[in-house]
Amino acid sequence: MSAATETKTEANTKTVENATCTFCGCLCDDMVLTVDVDAHKITKAKNACVLGKALFLSHEEEDRPFALIDGKPATLKEGVEEAAQILTNARFPMFYGMSDTTCEAQRQNVALVDMVGGTIDSTTSVCHGPTGMALQGVGESTATLGEIKNRADLVIYWGGNPAESLPRHFARYAVTAKGMYTPRRKKDRTIVNVDVRRTKSTPVADIFIQVKIGADFELLWALRALVKGRKVAPDIEKRTGVSLETMQDLVERMKNCRYGVLFFGMGLSMTRGRHFNAAAILSLASDLNEYTHFIATPMRGHGNVSGADMVVSWQTGYPFAVNFSRGYPKFNPGEFTATDMFARGDADAGLILAADPGSNFSQYAIDHMKKIPMIVLDPKLTHTAKLAKVAITTSHYGINTGGTAYRSDGVPIELRPCLESKYPSDEEVIRAIYKRVEQLLKAKKKTKSANNKRRKAA
Amino acid sequence: MGSTLRIVNGRVYDPANNVDGKTRDICIKDGKIVKSVPPKTKTIDAKGMVVMPGGVDIHCHIAGAKANIARKLQPDDHRRDVMRRLDLKKINTRSGTGGTVPSTFTTGYRYATMGYTTAMEAAVPPLLARHTIEELEDTPVIDKGFYILMGNNVLLYQMLQEGRHEEIRNAVAWWIDSTKSYTTKLVNPGGDEPWKGHRNATITQLNDKIDGFEQLTPRKIITSMVSAVEDLGLPHPVHIHCNNLGHSGNYKTTLETMKAADGRRIHVTHIQFHSYGGKPDENPTSKAPAIAEYINNNPNISADVGQVMFGKSTSMTADAPLAWMLTRYSSDQRWVNADTECESGCGIIPFAYQEHVYTHALQWAIGLELFLLSKDPWRMVLSTDHPNGGTFTSYPRLIRTLMDKEFRKEQMNSVNQKAVAKIKRAHHMEREYTLQEIAIVTRAGPARILGLKNKGHLGPGADADITIYDEHEDKELMFSAPRYVLKDGKLIIDNHEFKNNHEGKLLHVSPDYDEGIKDVIRPFVEDFYTIKFDNYAVSDNYIHHHEVIPTTK
Ligand code: SF4
Ligand SMILES: [Zn+2]
């Protein structure tokens, strides 16, 4: 960290400027954090929204053991040893999580799964995995958020509620932000909200369009037809809850704007139609490029879930749900996605890095996790950590440890930690496990070949 | 380390040192080539083999935001082409997938197994440099660097509009330094403003006014960047992807661009895509002779060919209007557009070049013509604009096509005959490249154009990046499977087998600038970007194994 951004203001406080909040996909990098060094606490988080404030101000390093093995306190070394033994002896280990950690840790995690021939998946598979699959079918027209801030005069929020999940999305990027060609902020933009019900985000919109539950795909497809100049029967209203007139009005606005954006949330990617919905909205934006510049982009939640997609993609060629049991990467969502692997009872061990599937996976999956040896790396004693054979306490990324996180639009940001921690980072723990597993596998290979020789000799 | 090695009995092709196939010893100490080593040194017997410096790829797309979208986009591209993880004695390798856009590890290993030891990623939006560096760090064995996109940079436009030339120079230096990049790249200069801001329009003339910047034209952008880079003494000049890529009649724009340099150095990239005659929206014709002649006569210009190879490719470019145009000719419905704020556009589509298609056959033939008409191989070097024209793994086939005229004729006879009717009979089609010329266009030439003094040759002081091939009639076979490859003196390929892993260096430039320029850039970034100025520059935390290449100033 440079001296310019960290200043000691008084004997016992310091300020860290330009720090990044990793709470949501906005990844705001304008935090000004005041730290009470003696009390080991963050006392002020200037520029943070309510969620960000909660993250920083409530941060307290719990006094937990470095590791728990079968619920009993253990040292870090013991925890690493136990984890390494589990992974060495597993035939089909499942690695999952990675949304709340740095790319540096993610990179080591993929190296580890590659070595043990396991399966890896990130939380992408339970949020915008379908969007990734849609991309593979139809492509996408996308942009970094700054381009949207500077140019977008038509902004459509579809199936998402940024007011609550991405609180500064409006102010920093797309509604009240002041950009190069949008100097009058909201006055230079038309905001549309499409959703199955009114949300906290609806009041910001100039136009609200309420679509029937489960009819997003039909609405998107009708809009595509209208954009292409095809006829759509008026009874489309019965199916979608949206009148043809409203659709025609929206289509005219879309075709005639200078730079249009469709932001979409899990209301599309995780409801009936899933990757068909995502493909429909991506295609709608692409079609509109015949008339004007148009973008479609998912709104993503967790801090660095985009980084997990990035890392897994550059290391394996595929974004999530990747299996290495043949010694090379194979991709198959549904087969290698974590929730399915656990629910089917396929995995014989698990490593959960910086996520809590024990709190949101299906009961079938959780029941299976209870049966197999699980390894959990997390700053907190999560639901998953409670059911784990080994739970290793790690420091908090972004607060205690630096590294890289990717914003939902692919902009990478270097994190600026502000507090020391006695706990190791995720990256350090994964590296330690890697080293130990490597030794164990080599030893295993040796005894195997020695046994083979003996057998041959006999 | 103090490790030494001697390569004996090999026929050495080291054009930079005027060695043309003579039998010479090559001595190595501590990763560098030296004059001599003690007599009792470990040796490699290269009898009956050809020794060359490691290959240098001056222009490819292997790492960063757009390569990664292209990977995610095409699981079909990887599925049938996988790379297993190896348990080696000393170290393990990583598994990966191939296809036209391989995973990072596979990219590094495949370059190395082909005898290439340096590669330059050619198009990175500065805002996303951090991403490229992370991927390059995961690209093993080879040394690598990257060029930042500066031809559609809005802040530079504002400065240029107001004639603030000194600030431009300082800003370019700041950008190169703070992204840890190698040089500046111009892609379709001026094209992004109409694309993003004017309903997907583009710019076609060097003297056209740019949307929103009434004083600016592509010509002004080009000449100003040429001056800035020259003044800074960057080891490699401005790397230009001209306007109108792929359009019939674009050779005029290419000639004009080269003339605009006015005797100063520029590098024109994938020039094959810019050598077309004919009328806009009609079938192209070959203008390779006119382009080659201009380059032959003007030593300030260097170029790489951007050869088209038949088969699957991925079109991925910062030239977004081009990718959009190509969707008309693609049977694949996938299209990606990705704008980067204030800096760049990007377009990606899966593509395939087919022998029977008129345009594809012509593009292929034009590339060959450029090679065969070039009188100075030092300035017309080999590339396929990987993976745009074809993948880097097709270089051996391209080399054979250049060295073996019978092989070339065979191919000529099997492609669209209307496209190649005239070219086929041309006198230059009889030329065959020599091994020395191949050594120039694949290593010595690119290294010299890049200003990499320790690459592309085997004289004392050079990095011990060395490739040893079995001599073979079939040059494709010969160049696809070297017997030995050394990187920094370390034996990576030993007797055709991958034996050792290695971490290559990041090659970057760190020009001086007036610190005051930060006060000019800062307010612009704070207003029109979405990250803080103080979070923009890539910190030293990202730099591990690297080398700063000095400027000439
Ligand atoms: S919007 Fe998200 S990233 Fe920004 S401060 Fe709030 S929680 Fe943090
Ligand atoms: Zn290129």
PDB file of C-alpha atoms and ligand atoms in Angstrom, chain B residues 59-61 66 122-123 185 187 239 241 245 269-270 304 316-318 384-388, ligand 2:
ATOM      1  CA  HIS B  59       1.273 -10.252 -32.601  1.00  0.00           C
ATOM      2  CA  CYS B  60      -1.187 -12.654 -31.053  1.00  0.00           C
ATOM      3  CA  HIS B  61      -4.215 -12.609 -28.773  1.00  0.00           C
ATOM      4  CA  LYS B  66     -11.459 -10.647 -24.760  1.00  0.00           C
ATOM      5  CA  ALA B 122      -1.519  -7.306 -29.041  1.00  0.00           C
ATOM      6  CA  ALA B 123      -4.643  -5.557 -27.756  1.00  0.00           C
ATOM      7  CA  LYS B 185      -1.553  -0.044 -30.268  1.00  0.00           C
ATOM      8  CA  VAL B 187      -6.988  -0.148 -33.686  1.00  0.00           C
ATOM      9  CA  HIS B 239       1.626  -0.831 -33.642  1.00  0.00           C
ATOM     10  CA  HIS B 241      -4.289  -1.930 -37.088  1.00  0.00           C
ATOM     11  CA  LEU B 245      -9.868  -3.859 -42.008  1.00  0.00           C
ATOM     12  CA  THR B 269      -0.030  -5.316 -38.238  1.00  0.00           C
ATOM     13  CA  HIS B 270      -1.828  -8.190 -40.012  1.00  0.00           C
ATOM     14  CA  ASP B 304       3.488  -8.702 -39.888  1.00  0.00           C
ATOM     15  CA  MET B 316     -11.570 -11.336 -31.762  1.00  0.00           C
ATOM     16  CA  THR B 317     -10.650  -7.754 -32.126  1.00  0.00           C
ATOM     17  CA  ALA B 318     -10.829  -4.308 -30.584  1.00  0.00           C
ATOM     18  CA  THR B 384      -1.619 -15.262 -38.307  1.00  0.00           C
ATOM     19  CA  ASP B 385      -3.000 -12.660 -35.938  1.00  0.00           C
ATOM     20  CA  HIS B 386      -3.741 -15.699 -33.746  1.00  0.00           C
ATOM     21  CA  PRO B 387      -6.537 -16.732 -33.483  1.00  0.00           C
ATOM     22  CA  ASN B 388      -8.026 -14.381 -36.097  1.00  0.00           C
TER      23      ASN B 388
HETATM   24 ZN    ZN C   2      -4.631  -8.728 -33.767  1.00  0.00          ZN
END
